[in-house]
Coordinates of C-alpha atoms in Angstrom, one line a residue:
Chain A
X20 CA -16.1 24.6 -8.9
X21 CA -13.5 22.3 -7.4
X22 CA -12.5 19.4 -9.6
X23 CA -13.5 15.8 -8.8
X24 CA -10.8 13.8 -8.2
X25 CA -10.1 10.5 -8.9
X26 CA -7.3 7.7 -8.6
X27 CA -6.6 4.3 -10.5
X28 CA -4.0 1.6 -9.4
X29 CA -2.4 -1.1 -11.0
X30 CA 0.1 -3.5 -10.4
X31 CA 1.5 -5.1 -13.1
X32 CA 3.4 -8.0 -11.1
X33 CA 0.2 -10.3 -11.8
X34 CA 0.1 -10.0 -15.5
X35 CA 3.8 -9.2 -16.6
X36 CA 4.3 -12.5 -18.5
X37 CA 0.9 -12.1 -20.2
X38 CA 1.4 -9.5 -23.1
X39 CA -2.3 -9.5 -24.2
X40 CA -3.4 -8.8 -20.5
X41 CA -1.1 -5.9 -20.7
X42 CA -2.2 -4.4 -23.9
X43 CA -5.7 -4.6 -22.8
X44 CA -5.1 -3.2 -19.5
X45 CA -3.3 0.0 -21.2
X46 CA -6.3 0.1 -23.5
X47 CA -9.2 0.2 -21.0
X48 CA -7.3 2.3 -18.4
X49 CA -6.6 4.9 -21.3
X50 CA -10.4 5.0 -22.2
X51 CA -11.3 5.4 -18.2
X52 CA -8.9 8.6 -18.3
X53 CA -10.2 9.8 -21.4
X54 CA -13.9 9.8 -20.1
X55 CA -12.9 11.7 -16.8
X56 CA -10.8 14.4 -18.6
X57 CA -13.6 15.2 -20.7
X58 CA -15.5 15.9 -17.6
X59 CA -12.8 18.0 -16.2
X60 CA -12.0 15.8 -13.5
X61 CA -8.5 15.2 -12.1
X62 CA -7.1 11.6 -11.7
X63 CA -3.9 10.3 -10.6
X64 CA -2.1 6.8 -10.9
X65 CA -0.7 4.3 -8.5
X66 CA 1.2 1.8 -10.1
X67 CA 4.8 0.2 -10.9
X68 CA 7.4 1.1 -13.0
X69 CA 6.0 -1.0 -16.1
X70 CA 2.5 0.5 -15.3
X71 CA 4.2 3.8 -15.7
X72 CA 5.9 2.9 -18.8
X73 CA 2.3 1.6 -20.1
X74 CA 0.1 4.7 -19.1
X75 CA 2.5 7.5 -19.3
X76 CA 1.3 10.2 -21.2
X77 CA -2.1 9.7 -21.7
X78 CA -3.7 12.1 -19.3
X79 CA -2.8 11.2 -15.8
X80 CA -2.3 14.4 -13.7
X81 CA 0.3 12.4 -11.5
X82 CA 1.7 9.1 -11.7
X83 CA 3.0 7.4 -8.5
X84 CA 5.2 4.2 -8.3
X85 CA 3.6 3.4 -5.1
X86 CA 3.2 -0.3 -6.0
X87 CA 7.0 -0.6 -5.9
X88 CA 6.7 -0.3 -2.3
X89 CA 4.2 -3.1 -2.0
X90 CA 6.0 -5.6 1.0
X91 CA 7.2 -8.7 -0.6
X92 CA 4.8 -10.6 1.9
X93 CA 2.0 -9.8 -0.2
X94 CA 1.1 -12.4 -3.0
X95 CA 0.6 -11.0 -6.3
X96 CA -2.7 -12.9 -6.5
X97 CA -4.0 -10.0 -4.2
X98 CA -3.6 -8.0 -7.2
X99 CA -5.8 -5.1 -6.0
X100 CA -3.5 -4.3 -3.2
X101 CA -2.5 -1.2 -4.6
X102 CA -6.0 0.0 -4.6
X103 CA -5.6 0.2 -0.8
X104 CA -2.2 2.1 -1.2
X105 CA -3.9 4.5 -3.7
X106 CA -6.6 5.3 -1.2
X107 CA -4.1 5.7 1.8
X108 CA -1.9 8.1 -0.2
X109 CA -4.8 10.3 -1.8
X110 CA -6.8 12.8 0.4
X111 CA -10.0 11.7 2.1
X112 CA -12.7 12.4 -0.7
X113 CA -10.7 10.9 -3.6
X114 CA -12.7 8.2 -5.4
X115 CA -10.9 5.1 -6.7
X116 CA -12.2 3.5 -9.8
X117 CA -11.3 0.1 -11.6
X118 CA -9.3 0.9 -14.6
X119 CA -12.5 -0.8 -16.5
X120 CA -14.8 1.7 -15.2
X121 CA -15.9 4.3 -17.5
X122 CA -17.8 7.7 -15.9
X123 CA -19.1 9.3 -18.6
X124 CA -21.4 11.9 -17.4
X125 CA -22.2 15.0 -15.2
X126 CA -25.1 12.7 -13.8
X127 CA -22.9 10.0 -13.1
X128 CA -20.6 12.3 -11.2
X129 CA -23.3 13.9 -9.2
X130 CA -24.0 10.4 -8.0
X131 CA -20.9 9.7 -6.9
X132 CA -20.1 13.4 -5.3
X133 CA -22.1 16.1 -3.7
X134 CA -24.3 14.3 -1.1
X135 CA -23.8 13.4 2.5
X136 CA -22.3 9.9 3.0
X137 CA -19.1 8.4 4.4
X138 CA -18.5 6.0 1.6
X139 CA -19.5 5.4 -1.9
X140 CA -19.4 2.3 -3.7
X141 CA -20.2 1.0 -7.5
X142 CA -23.4 -1.2 -6.0
X143 CA -24.7 -3.6 -3.6
X144 CA -24.9 -7.1 -4.7
X145 CA -26.5 -10.2 -3.1
X146 CA -23.7 -12.7 -2.2
X147 CA -23.3 -14.9 -5.1
X148 CA -23.7 -18.6 -4.4
X149 CA -20.6 -19.4 -6.1
X150 CA -18.5 -17.7 -3.3
X151 CA -18.2 -20.8 -1.5
X152 CA -14.9 -19.9 -0.2
X153 CA -16.6 -16.9 1.8
X154 CA -18.6 -19.2 3.8
X155 CA -16.2 -22.3 4.2
X156 CA -13.0 -20.2 4.9
X157 CA -13.0 -16.6 4.4
X158 CA -15.6 -15.6 7.0
X159 CA -14.0 -17.5 9.7
X160 CA -10.7 -15.9 8.5
X161 CA -12.0 -12.6 8.5
X162 CA -13.8 -12.9 11.9
X163 CA -10.5 -14.4 13.4
X164 CA -8.1 -11.7 12.1
X165 CA -10.1 -8.3 11.6
X166 CA -8.7 -5.6 13.7
X167 CA -10.4 -4.1 16.8
X168 CA -13.9 -4.3 16.1
X169 CA -14.8 -6.1 19.0
X170 CA -17.8 -7.5 17.3
X171 CA -19.0 -10.9 16.1
X172 CA -18.3 -10.9 12.3
X173 CA -21.2 -12.3 10.5
X174 CA -21.6 -12.8 6.7
X175 CA -23.4 -10.1 5.1
X176 CA -25.9 -10.8 2.9
X177 CA -24.7 -8.4 0.3
X178 CA -21.2 -7.2 -0.9
X179 CA -20.3 -3.9 -1.7
X180 CA -19.0 -4.0 -5.4
X181 CA -15.7 -1.8 -5.3
X182 CA -15.7 -1.1 -9.2
X183 CA -16.2 2.5 -7.2
X184 CA -14.9 3.2 -3.8
X185 CA -14.4 6.7 -2.2
X186 CA -14.4 7.5 1.3
X187 CA -15.4 10.9 2.6
X188 CA -14.9 10.0 6.5
X189 CA -11.1 9.8 7.5
X190 CA -11.7 7.3 10.4
X191 CA -13.6 5.0 8.2
X192 CA -11.0 5.2 5.2
X193 CA -8.2 4.3 8.0
X194 CA -10.3 1.4 9.3
X195 CA -10.8 -0.2 5.8
X196 CA -7.4 0.5 4.7
X197 CA -5.6 -0.9 7.8
X198 CA -7.7 -4.1 8.1
X199 CA -7.4 -4.7 4.4
X200 CA -3.5 -4.3 4.5
X201 CA -3.3 -6.5 7.4
X202 CA -5.5 -9.2 6.3
X203 CA -3.7 -9.3 3.0
X204 CA -0.5 -9.8 4.5
X205 CA -2.0 -12.9 6.6
X206 CA -4.1 -14.0 3.7
X207 CA -1.0 -14.3 1.5
X208 CA 0.4 -16.9 3.6
X209 CA -2.6 -19.3 3.0
X210 CA -3.0 -21.7 0.3
X211 CA -6.6 -20.7 -0.3
X212 CA -5.0 -17.8 -2.0
X213 CA -4.7 -19.8 -5.2
X214 CA -7.6 -19.8 -7.6
X215 CA -9.5 -23.0 -6.1
X216 CA -12.1 -24.7 -8.5
X217 CA -15.0 -25.6 -6.5
X218 CA -17.6 -28.3 -6.8
X219 CA -19.5 -26.2 -9.4
X220 CA -16.2 -25.8 -11.6
X221 CA -16.2 -22.2 -10.5
X222 CA -13.1 -20.6 -9.5
X223 CA -13.2 -18.9 -6.1
X224 CA -11.5 -15.7 -5.4
X225 CA -10.8 -15.2 -1.6
X226 CA -9.1 -11.8 -2.2
X227 CA -12.6 -10.5 -3.7
X228 CA -14.1 -11.5 -0.4
X229 CA -11.6 -9.8 1.4
X230 CA -12.2 -6.5 -0.4
X231 CA -15.9 -6.4 -1.0
X232 CA -17.4 -8.5 1.9
X233 CA -15.1 -6.8 4.5
X234 CA -16.4 -3.6 3.4
X235 CA -19.7 -4.4 3.3
X236 CA -19.2 -5.5 7.2
X237 CA -17.0 -2.3 7.9
X238 CA -19.6 -0.1 6.5
X239 CA -22.9 -1.7 8.0
X240 CA -23.9 1.1 10.4
X241 CA -22.6 3.9 7.9
X242 CA -23.9 6.1 5.5
X243 CA -22.7 4.3 2.2
X244 CA -24.3 5.5 -1.1
X245 CA -24.0 3.3 -4.4
X246 CA -23.6 4.8 -8.0
X247 CA -25.6 1.9 -9.6
X248 CA -28.8 0.8 -7.6
X249 CA -28.8 -2.5 -9.3
X250 CA -29.6 -4.4 -6.0
X251 CA -33.2 -3.7 -6.6
X252 CA -32.9 -4.6 -10.4
X253 CA -32.5 -8.2 -11.0
X254 CA -32.6 -8.3 -14.7
X255 CA -29.3 -7.7 -16.6
X256 CA -31.4 -6.0 -19.5
X257 CA -32.5 -3.3 -17.0
X258 CA -29.1 -3.0 -15.1
X259 CA -27.8 -1.9 -18.4
X260 CA -30.7 0.4 -19.4
X261 CA -30.0 1.9 -15.9
X262 CA -26.1 2.0 -16.4
X263 CA -26.7 3.4 -19.7
X264 CA -28.6 6.2 -18.6
X265 CA -26.6 7.3 -15.9
X266 CA -23.7 7.2 -18.0
X267 CA -21.6 4.3 -16.2
X268 CA -19.8 1.5 -17.7
X269 CA -18.0 -1.5 -15.9
X270 CA -16.2 -4.1 -17.9
X271 CA -16.5 -6.8 -15.6
X272 CA -14.1 -9.8 -15.1
X273 CA -13.1 -11.4 -18.3
X274 CA -15.2 -9.2 -20.4
X275 CA -12.7 -6.7 -21.2
X276 CA -10.3 -9.6 -23.1
X277 CA -13.5 -10.4 -25.5
X278 CA -12.4 -9.1 -29.1
X279 CA -15.5 -7.4 -29.7
X280 CA -15.1 -5.1 -26.6
X281 CA -11.5 -4.5 -27.4
X282 CA -12.6 -3.4 -30.9
X283 CA -15.2 -0.9 -29.4
X284 CA -12.7 0.3 -26.9
X285 CA -10.3 1.0 -29.6
X286 CA -12.6 3.0 -31.5
X287 CA -13.6 4.9 -28.7
X288 CA -9.7 6.0 -28.2
X289 CA -9.7 6.6 -31.7
X290 CA -12.4 9.3 -31.3
X291 CA -10.5 10.7 -28.6
X292 CA -7.2 10.7 -30.2
X293 CA -5.5 8.5 -27.9
X294 CA -4.9 5.4 -29.8
X295 CA -1.7 5.9 -31.4
X296 CA -0.1 7.0 -28.3
X297 CA -1.3 3.7 -26.2
X298 CA 0.3 1.5 -28.6
X299 CA 3.3 3.4 -28.8
X300 CA 3.5 3.0 -25.0
X301 CA 2.6 -0.7 -25.3
X302 CA 5.5 -1.2 -28.1
Chain B
X23 CA -45.3 27.1 -7.1
X24 CA -43.2 26.2 -3.9
X25 CA -42.2 29.0 -1.8
X26 CA -38.8 27.5 -0.5
X27 CA -36.8 28.7 2.3
X28 CA -32.9 28.8 2.0
X29 CA -31.5 27.4 5.0
X30 CA -29.5 29.8 7.2
X31 CA -26.9 26.9 7.6
X32 CA -25.4 27.8 4.3
X33 CA -25.3 31.2 2.9
X34 CA -25.3 32.1 -0.6
X35 CA -22.0 34.0 -1.2
X36 CA -22.2 34.1 -5.1
X37 CA -24.2 33.5 -8.2
X38 CA -22.1 31.1 -9.8
X39 CA -24.9 28.3 -11.2
X40 CA -22.9 25.6 -10.2
X41 CA -22.2 26.6 -6.5
X42 CA -24.6 25.1 -3.6
X43 CA -27.0 26.0 -1.4
X44 CA -28.7 24.3 1.4
X45 CA -32.7 24.5 0.6
X46 CA -35.2 23.6 3.5
X47 CA -38.7 22.5 2.8
X48 CA -41.0 20.6 4.8
X49 CA -38.4 20.2 7.5
X50 CA -36.0 18.2 4.9
X51 CA -32.6 19.6 3.5
X52 CA -31.9 19.3 0.1
X53 CA -28.5 20.4 -1.3
X54 CA -28.1 21.6 -5.0
X55 CA -26.7 24.0 -7.1
X56 CA -28.2 27.7 -7.6
X57 CA -29.3 26.4 -10.9
X58 CA -31.3 23.8 -9.6
X59 CA -32.7 26.1 -6.9
X60 CA -33.8 28.5 -9.3
X61 CA -35.3 25.6 -11.7
X62 CA -37.3 24.7 -8.6
X63 CA -38.3 28.1 -8.1
X64 CA -36.6 28.6 -4.8
X65 CA -37.0 32.1 -3.6
X66 CA -33.4 33.6 -3.7
X67 CA -34.9 37.1 -2.9
X68 CA -33.2 37.4 0.6
X69 CA -30.0 37.1 -1.2
X70 CA -30.1 38.4 -4.9
X71 CA -31.8 41.5 -6.4
X72 CA -34.8 40.6 -8.6
X73 CA -32.6 41.7 -11.7
X74 CA -29.7 39.0 -10.8
X75 CA -32.2 36.4 -10.1
X76 CA -33.7 36.7 -13.6
X77 CA -30.4 37.4 -15.4
X78 CA -29.5 33.7 -13.8
X79 CA -33.1 32.2 -14.7
X80 CA -32.2 33.1 -18.1
X81 CA -29.3 30.6 -18.1
X82 CA -31.5 27.9 -16.8
X83 CA -32.4 25.3 -19.6
X84 CA -35.4 23.6 -18.0
X85 CA -37.8 24.3 -15.1
X86 CA -38.5 21.7 -12.5
X87 CA -41.7 22.1 -10.6
X88 CA -41.2 20.4 -7.7
X89 CA -37.9 19.5 -5.4
X90 CA -38.7 15.8 -6.2
X91 CA -37.4 16.1 -9.6
X92 CA -33.8 16.8 -8.5
X93 CA -31.3 13.9 -8.0
X94 CA -31.5 13.4 -4.3
X95 CA -30.0 10.1 -3.0
X96 CA -32.8 9.1 -0.8
X97 CA -36.0 7.1 -1.5
X98 CA -38.4 10.0 -2.9
X99 CA -41.9 9.5 -1.5
X100 CA -44.7 10.3 -4.3
X101 CA -48.1 9.6 -4.8
X102 CA -49.1 7.4 -7.8
X103 CA -50.5 10.3 -9.8
X104 CA -47.4 12.3 -9.3
X105 CA -45.4 9.4 -10.5
X106 CA -47.2 8.8 -13.4
X107 CA -46.7 12.3 -14.0
X108 CA -42.9 12.2 -13.6
X109 CA -42.9 9.1 -15.9
X110 CA -45.1 10.8 -18.8
X111 CA -43.4 13.9 -18.6
X112 CA -39.8 12.4 -19.1
X113 CA -38.8 13.6 -15.5
X114 CA -37.8 10.6 -13.7
X115 CA -34.1 10.5 -12.6
X116 CA -32.2 7.2 -13.6
X117 CA -31.3 5.5 -10.5
X118 CA -33.6 7.3 -8.3
X119 CA -35.9 5.1 -6.1
X120 CA -39.2 6.3 -5.7
X121 CA -41.8 5.4 -2.8
X122 CA -45.3 5.2 -3.9
X123 CA -47.0 6.5 -0.4
X124 CA -50.6 5.7 -1.4
X125 CA -50.7 2.3 -3.3
X126 CA -53.5 -0.1 -2.8
X127 CA -54.3 -2.8 -5.2
X128 CA -57.5 -1.7 -7.0
X129 CA -59.4 -4.2 -9.1
X130 CA -62.0 -3.7 -11.6
X131 CA -66.0 -4.8 -10.7
X132 CA -65.7 -8.6 -11.5
X133 CA -63.0 -9.0 -8.9
X134 CA -62.4 -8.4 -5.1
X135 CA -59.4 -6.6 -3.1
X136 CA -59.0 -5.7 0.4
X137 CA -57.0 -2.9 -0.9
X138 CA -54.2 -3.5 1.6
X139 CA -52.1 -0.6 2.2
X140 CA -48.4 -0.8 1.8
X141 CA -45.8 1.5 0.1
X142 CA -44.0 0.4 -3.2
X143 CA -40.5 1.3 -4.0
X144 CA -39.7 1.2 -7.7
X145 CA -36.4 2.4 -9.4
X146 CA -36.1 4.7 -12.4
X147 CA -34.0 3.2 -15.1
X148 CA -34.4 6.1 -17.5
X149 CA -36.2 9.4 -17.6
X150 CA -39.2 7.8 -18.8
X151 CA -39.0 4.1 -17.6
X152 CA -39.2 2.4 -14.2
X153 CA -37.7 -1.1 -13.5
X154 CA -40.4 -4.1 -13.4
X155 CA -39.0 -5.2 -10.3
X156 CA -40.1 -3.4 -7.2
X157 CA -40.1 -3.9 -3.3
X158 CA -42.6 -3.1 -0.5
X159 CA -42.5 -0.9 2.7
X160 CA -44.9 -0.6 5.7
X161 CA -47.0 2.5 5.6
X162 CA -46.8 4.6 8.4
X163 CA -50.5 4.2 9.6
X164 CA -52.5 3.2 13.0
X165 CA -53.8 -0.2 12.5
X166 CA -51.3 -1.4 9.9
X167 CA -52.7 -4.8 8.9
X168 CA -49.6 -6.3 7.9
X169 CA -47.4 -5.0 10.8
X170 CA -46.2 -8.3 11.7
X171 CA -45.0 -9.1 8.1
X172 CA -41.5 -8.4 6.7
X173 CA -42.5 -6.4 3.9
X174 CA -39.0 -5.3 3.0
X175 CA -38.2 -9.0 2.0
X176 CA -40.9 -9.0 -0.4
X177 CA -40.4 -9.2 -4.2
X178 CA -42.7 -7.7 -6.6
X179 CA -43.6 -7.2 -10.1
X180 CA -45.1 -4.0 -10.5
X181 CA -46.3 -2.0 -13.6
X182 CA -47.2 1.8 -13.1
X183 CA -49.7 1.4 -16.1
X184 CA -53.5 0.0 -15.5
X185 CA -53.3 -2.1 -18.5
X186 CA -56.6 -3.7 -18.8
X187 CA -55.6 -5.5 -22.0
X188 CA -52.7 -7.2 -20.1
X189 CA -54.2 -7.9 -16.7
X190 CA -57.7 -8.9 -16.4
X191 CA -58.3 -7.8 -13.1
X192 CA -56.7 -4.2 -13.6
X193 CA -58.9 -1.2 -13.0
X194 CA -58.5 2.2 -15.1
X195 CA -58.8 3.6 -11.6
X196 CA -56.1 1.7 -10.2
X197 CA -52.6 2.6 -8.7
X198 CA -50.7 0.3 -11.0
X199 CA -50.8 -3.7 -11.1
X200 CA -48.7 -6.0 -9.0
X201 CA -48.5 -8.7 -11.4
X202 CA -46.0 -11.1 -9.3
X203 CA -45.4 -11.2 -5.7
X204 CA -43.1 -13.4 -3.3
X205 CA -43.4 -12.9 0.4
X206 CA -41.0 -13.7 3.3
X207 CA -42.6 -17.3 3.5
X208 CA -41.6 -18.0 -0.1
X209 CA -45.1 -18.0 -1.2
X210 CA -45.6 -16.6 -4.6
X211 CA -48.5 -15.7 -7.1
X212 CA -48.7 -13.7 -10.2
X213 CA -51.2 -11.2 -8.2
X214 CA -51.1 -9.0 -4.6
X215 CA -52.4 -12.4 -3.0
X216 CA -52.6 -10.4 0.4
X217 CA -55.1 -8.0 -1.0
X218 CA -57.2 -9.9 -3.7
X219 CA -59.7 -12.4 -3.2
X220 CA -59.7 -15.0 -6.0
X221 CA -63.3 -16.0 -6.6
X222 CA -64.0 -14.6 -3.1
X223 CA -61.8 -16.9 -1.3
X224 CA -58.8 -15.1 0.7
X225 CA -55.4 -16.3 0.7
X226 CA -54.6 -13.9 3.5
X227 CA -54.3 -14.4 6.4
X228 CA -55.1 -18.1 6.1
X229 CA -53.8 -20.0 4.4
X230 CA -50.9 -17.9 3.2
X231 CA -48.9 -15.4 5.3
X232 CA -47.3 -17.4 8.0
X233 CA -49.2 -20.5 8.4
X234 CA -47.6 -22.4 5.5
X235 CA -44.7 -22.1 3.1
X236 CA -43.3 -22.2 -0.4
X237 CA -46.9 -22.3 -1.7
X238 CA -46.9 -21.3 -5.3
X239 CA -49.9 -20.2 -7.8
X240 CA -49.1 -20.2 -11.2
X241 CA -49.5 -17.5 -13.6
X242 CA -52.7 -18.2 -15.9
X243 CA -53.2 -16.5 -19.4
X244 CA -56.0 -16.5 -21.9
X245 CA -55.5 -17.5 -25.6
X246 CA -54.6 -14.1 -26.2
X247 CA -51.7 -13.8 -23.8
X248 CA -53.8 -11.7 -21.2
X249 CA -52.8 -12.4 -17.7
X250 CA -56.0 -13.8 -15.8
X251 CA -56.5 -13.8 -12.2
X252 CA -56.7 -17.5 -11.5
X253 CA -59.6 -19.3 -9.8
X254 CA -58.2 -21.1 -6.5
X255 CA -59.8 -23.7 -5.0
X256 CA -59.0 -25.1 -1.4
X257 CA -58.7 -28.9 -1.2
X258 CA -59.3 -30.5 2.1
X259 CA -55.4 -30.1 2.7
X260 CA -55.3 -26.3 2.6
X261 CA -51.7 -26.4 1.8
X262 CA -52.4 -28.1 -1.2
X263 CA -54.0 -25.2 -3.5
X264 CA -55.2 -26.3 -6.8
X265 CA -55.7 -23.8 -9.5
X266 CA -58.5 -24.4 -11.9
X267 CA -59.1 -23.2 -15.2
X268 CA -60.6 -19.8 -15.5
X269 CA -64.0 -18.7 -16.8
X270 CA -62.5 -18.7 -20.5
X271 CA -61.8 -22.1 -20.4
X272 CA -58.4 -22.2 -21.5
X273 CA -55.0 -21.4 -20.1
X274 CA -51.3 -21.9 -20.4
X275 CA -49.7 -22.0 -16.7
X276 CA -46.2 -20.6 -16.2
X277 CA -44.2 -20.8 -13.0
X278 CA -44.3 -17.4 -11.1
X279 CA -40.9 -18.2 -9.8
X280 CA -39.8 -17.2 -13.5
X281 CA -40.8 -13.6 -13.0
X282 CA -38.2 -13.2 -10.7
X283 CA -35.1 -15.0 -11.9
X284 CA -32.5 -13.1 -13.6
X285 CA -32.5 -13.4 -17.5
X286 CA -30.9 -16.3 -18.6
X287 CA -29.2 -14.5 -21.2
X288 CA -27.5 -12.1 -18.8
X289 CA -25.9 -14.3 -16.0
X290 CA -24.7 -12.8 -12.7
X291 CA -21.3 -11.1 -12.9
X292 CA -18.5 -13.9 -12.4
X293 CA -14.8 -12.7 -12.3
X294 CA -13.5 -16.4 -12.7
X295 CA -11.5 -16.6 -15.6
X296 CA -14.4 -18.5 -17.3
X297 CA -16.9 -15.7 -16.7
X298 CA -19.1 -14.8 -19.6
X299 CA -18.9 -11.5 -21.5
X300 CA -20.9 -9.3 -19.1
X301 CA -20.5 -5.4 -18.8
X302 CA -22.9 -2.9 -17.5
X303 CA -23.7 0.1 -19.4
X304 CA -22.1 0.9 -22.8
X305 CA -18.7 1.4 -24.1

């Protein structure tokens, strides 16, 4: 049976001055790889030279220094930019997962592959009210700059969470990548790129909208599947229960920096016999 | 035992249990592995000898007696009783959505219900549990009383069990219980207010359902915690609905909107630097 193929991406430029972030990144990425390898999957990494030093020898099938090719016109605030490069360079049918995503079961793999769709994502999520920049800036920005769709861009009432993102259709893949990269270049010029504190004290993330809201728009008439159907499940306890039974984990946002979480990750790495290797790389 | 035909579109070429075949049943396509096909009693005799099939059968650990037990990615239509059986037998597929195609609110002899027909969609959290949150869809029937309403925007709280201890209007012959409903006009009540006549006074189609908005009927409980169908009186102003005491004489009222809120212990994901610890699944 053909191996399922995944890819990670990592751009260390946004975090090079933060040793703690680098350490945590190495730990969670290593665990993500370990789980995939346990299932017999293949996985490549697209990163820069520091990323290669951090993550060499922990299980990737190939490590490419694609992030070294990121144009200097791209702001490091668009930290997920290498994701688009990884998808671009890998064959259609490759699935990108965030480094803090763990695919742990055959069942979860089956939710990602082996079905008739053009794109797979982690989940559909209701557009959250704290995404103020979406309404005040990002949507007009996308509407003005989106390439060759010819249609009026309207805010979608849901985002596609790209903890998992994979294309099974060349045309859609190329459409997403070309738009993402072109818009990232333009967005890099704007002051809104910096984290902005809004009236609720929340930090808006324009690049987040660029990645997820745009995907929601581009896939509006396409066959899109989600790994975790949480859009119909508002309760966190139930979402966790579902994720647990599917065998899927995503350490969202700042969660991965929590001490308890890090200890659990280390514990798992120990079980896989990888903890020592990861810390050797970190040093 | 279903007699399922293998589609001529995809010919079986080997007996590897993990290789895929396309099975056609009732005009619908199911893509599954040989192992799954055997477990679902698919007739492979056009392709294999009896001995080969029996040999493969010995490698199958479990049997599934309907195709609906397999992990497909569409919403699976089921009758209420079939869904109960799947749940009770531990045959639910985590993440799979099931559409109950024969739902109607059936109440015990103390109360009245129009038993308006519409379908309910629920999501399985595990092999034995369904999410308490559900959605509604139009049933494909002539003379659909609800045809002018946007059922897809409704939010429901639904229990598969006809728990008469929990809900005083439940019937043992029921098809589960709706214990929370919000319609597209943001009217809400702790019961199916389109079907049920509280104290013989219908809320549907008037004064709810399009004629007014944002009405809330509060949840009512007896001293022992049982949810009670509230007694509803209309004042002269039909937009001002008054809830009185029930026949037990005592009640504690809760805001129905709380039934649909996300858990306060688990806020929605926030990728900002100040987000709380929140991850989906287990490490």
